[in-house]
Short mmCIF file of C-alpha atoms in Angstrom, two decimals:
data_model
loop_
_atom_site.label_atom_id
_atom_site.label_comp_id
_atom_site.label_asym_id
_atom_site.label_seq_id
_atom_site.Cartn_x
_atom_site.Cartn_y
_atom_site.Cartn_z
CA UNK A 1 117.94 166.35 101.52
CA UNK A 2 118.23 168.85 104.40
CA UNK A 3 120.71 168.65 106.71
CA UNK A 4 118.15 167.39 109.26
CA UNK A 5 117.25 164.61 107.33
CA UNK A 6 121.02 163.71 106.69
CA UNK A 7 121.60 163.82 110.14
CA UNK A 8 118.83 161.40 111.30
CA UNK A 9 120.51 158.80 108.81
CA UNK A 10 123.64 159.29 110.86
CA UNK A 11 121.09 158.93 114.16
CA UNK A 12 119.36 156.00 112.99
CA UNK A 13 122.92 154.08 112.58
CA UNK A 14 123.82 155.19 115.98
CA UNK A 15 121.23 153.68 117.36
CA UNK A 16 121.28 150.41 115.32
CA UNK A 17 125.47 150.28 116.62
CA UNK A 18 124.17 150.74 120.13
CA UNK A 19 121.91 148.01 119.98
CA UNK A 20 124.64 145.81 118.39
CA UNK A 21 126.38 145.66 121.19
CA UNK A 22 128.44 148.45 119.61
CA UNK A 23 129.62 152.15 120.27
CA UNK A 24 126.69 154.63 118.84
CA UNK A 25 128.39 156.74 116.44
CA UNK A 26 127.25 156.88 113.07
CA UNK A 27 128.00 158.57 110.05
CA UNK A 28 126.00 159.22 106.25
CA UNK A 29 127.85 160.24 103.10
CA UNK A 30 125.23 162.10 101.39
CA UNK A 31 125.72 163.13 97.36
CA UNK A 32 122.74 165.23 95.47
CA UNK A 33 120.47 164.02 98.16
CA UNK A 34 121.46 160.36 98.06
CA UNK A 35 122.44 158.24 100.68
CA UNK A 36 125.62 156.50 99.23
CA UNK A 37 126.47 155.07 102.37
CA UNK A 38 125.55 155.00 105.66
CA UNK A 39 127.31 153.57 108.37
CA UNK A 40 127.72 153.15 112.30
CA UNK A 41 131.07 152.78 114.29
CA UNK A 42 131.72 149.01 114.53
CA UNK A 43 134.80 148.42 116.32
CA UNK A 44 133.21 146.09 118.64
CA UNK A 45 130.89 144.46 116.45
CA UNK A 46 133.69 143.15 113.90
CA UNK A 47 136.49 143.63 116.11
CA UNK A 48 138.15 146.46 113.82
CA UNK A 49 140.59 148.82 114.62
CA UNK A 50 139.22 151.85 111.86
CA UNK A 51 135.97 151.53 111.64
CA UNK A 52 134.32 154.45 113.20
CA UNK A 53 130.87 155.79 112.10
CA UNK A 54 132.23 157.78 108.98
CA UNK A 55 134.89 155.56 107.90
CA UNK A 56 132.17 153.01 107.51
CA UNK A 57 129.85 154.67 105.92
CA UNK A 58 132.56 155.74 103.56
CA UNK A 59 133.30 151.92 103.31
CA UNK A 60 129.91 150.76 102.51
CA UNK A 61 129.55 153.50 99.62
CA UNK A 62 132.30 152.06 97.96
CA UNK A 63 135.07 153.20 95.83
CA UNK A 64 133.61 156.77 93.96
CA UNK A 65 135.23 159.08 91.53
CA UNK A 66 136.88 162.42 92.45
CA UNK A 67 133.99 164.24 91.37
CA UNK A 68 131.53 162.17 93.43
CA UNK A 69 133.40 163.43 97.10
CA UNK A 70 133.55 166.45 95.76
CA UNK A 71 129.71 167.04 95.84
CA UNK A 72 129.06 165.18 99.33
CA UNK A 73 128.25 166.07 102.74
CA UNK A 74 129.73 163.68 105.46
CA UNK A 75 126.20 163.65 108.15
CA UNK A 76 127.77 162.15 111.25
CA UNK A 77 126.59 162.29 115.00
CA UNK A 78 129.98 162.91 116.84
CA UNK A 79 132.67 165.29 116.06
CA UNK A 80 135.44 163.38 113.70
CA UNK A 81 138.44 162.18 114.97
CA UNK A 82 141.99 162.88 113.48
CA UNK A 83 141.45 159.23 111.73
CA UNK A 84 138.04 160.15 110.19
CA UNK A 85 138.85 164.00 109.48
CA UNK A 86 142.38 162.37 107.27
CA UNK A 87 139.86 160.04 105.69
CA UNK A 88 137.45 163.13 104.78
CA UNK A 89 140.79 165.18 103.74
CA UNK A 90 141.48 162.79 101.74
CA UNK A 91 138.51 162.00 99.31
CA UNK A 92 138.19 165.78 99.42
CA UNK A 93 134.73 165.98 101.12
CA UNK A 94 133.86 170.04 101.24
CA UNK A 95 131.34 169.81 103.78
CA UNK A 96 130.68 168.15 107.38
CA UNK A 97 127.92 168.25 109.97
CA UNK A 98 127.96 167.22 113.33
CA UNK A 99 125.61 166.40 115.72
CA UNK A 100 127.30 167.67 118.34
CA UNK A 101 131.31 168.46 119.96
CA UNK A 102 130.54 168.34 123.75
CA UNK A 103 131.19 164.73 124.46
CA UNK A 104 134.35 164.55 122.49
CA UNK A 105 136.12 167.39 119.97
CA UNK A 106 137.57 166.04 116.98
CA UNK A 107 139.83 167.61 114.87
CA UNK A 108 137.42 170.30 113.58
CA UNK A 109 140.10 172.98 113.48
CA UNK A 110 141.82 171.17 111.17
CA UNK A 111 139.12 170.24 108.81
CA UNK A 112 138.08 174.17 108.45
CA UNK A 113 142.39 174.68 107.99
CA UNK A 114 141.67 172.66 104.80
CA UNK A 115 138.72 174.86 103.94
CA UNK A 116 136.15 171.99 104.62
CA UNK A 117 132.91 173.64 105.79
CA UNK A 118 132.04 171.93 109.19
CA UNK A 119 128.25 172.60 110.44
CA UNK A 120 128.25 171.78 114.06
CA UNK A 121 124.44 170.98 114.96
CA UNK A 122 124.37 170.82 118.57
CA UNK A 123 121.88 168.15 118.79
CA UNK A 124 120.70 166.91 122.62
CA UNK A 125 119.92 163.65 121.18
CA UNK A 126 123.30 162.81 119.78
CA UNK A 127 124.87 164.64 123.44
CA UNK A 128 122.42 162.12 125.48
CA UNK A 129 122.67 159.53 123.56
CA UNK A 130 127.09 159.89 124.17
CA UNK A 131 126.93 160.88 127.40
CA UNK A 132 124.48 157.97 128.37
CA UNK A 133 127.43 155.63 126.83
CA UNK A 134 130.39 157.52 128.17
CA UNK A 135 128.93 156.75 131.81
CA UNK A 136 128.55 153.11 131.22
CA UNK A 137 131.30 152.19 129.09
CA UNK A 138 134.09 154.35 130.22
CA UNK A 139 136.48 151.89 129.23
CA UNK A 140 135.23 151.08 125.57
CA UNK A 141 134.54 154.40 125.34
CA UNK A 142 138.55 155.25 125.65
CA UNK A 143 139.37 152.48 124.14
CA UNK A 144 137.78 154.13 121.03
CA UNK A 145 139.25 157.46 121.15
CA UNK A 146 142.98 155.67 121.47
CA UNK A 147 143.14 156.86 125.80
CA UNK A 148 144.51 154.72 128.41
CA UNK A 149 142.69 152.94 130.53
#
């Protein structure tokens, strides 16, 4: 699987989250070319409190051995978080790649500190598709990334 095609997993949950209703982030865990899990931020949707694009998708590929993490890519469309980057730390996931960093900048710095490899796409799809949100949910929007109102 090429990193395109990881990433338009990650796109294609984005766009389902938007249409839930949701915030449309979404995220792919991708081992030896296999989709184990793909997911799509859902804090609105189920009224959660962690589950952003890649902690879902990390979610719905369920409990996985050592050995599995270390052989994945995490596809997502927005830079991760401090939450999400602790939960790639954790399960020892060498490699990230990121639609794109303008709309919000995760902790990126600190992934790379832990020698993670973090591809940083640029993509004007996943930059529209934020902004687009940012402007009309400003509220939800920093809701999400813990802000004040």
């Amino acid at each position: 699987m090429t990193d395109a095609e990881g990433l338009s997993v990650a796109v294609e949950q984005a766009r389902l989250g938007l249409a839930e209703g949701g915030i449309p982030i979404g995220g792919a865990l991708v081992v030896d070319g296999t989709v184990l899990g793909a997911g799509r931020n859902r804090r609105v949707q189920e009224g959660s409190a962690i589950h952003h694009g890649e902690t879902n998708a990390l979610e719905i590929a369920g409990r996985q051995p050592a050995s599995v993490y270390a052989r994945a890519t995490m596809y997502t469309t927005l830079s991760p978080c401090h939450m999400c980057t602790g939960a790639i730390l954790l399960y020892g996931i060498p490699r990230v790649v990121i639609g794109e960093n303008r709309t919000f900048m995760g902790a990126e710095d600190l992934l790379r500190s832990h020698g993670v490899e973090v591809v940083v796409v640029d993509s004007d799809e996943c930059v529209q598709m934020m902004t687009d949100f940012i402007a009309a949910n400003p509220t939800l929007w920093n809701e999400d990334i813990g802000e004040p109102d």
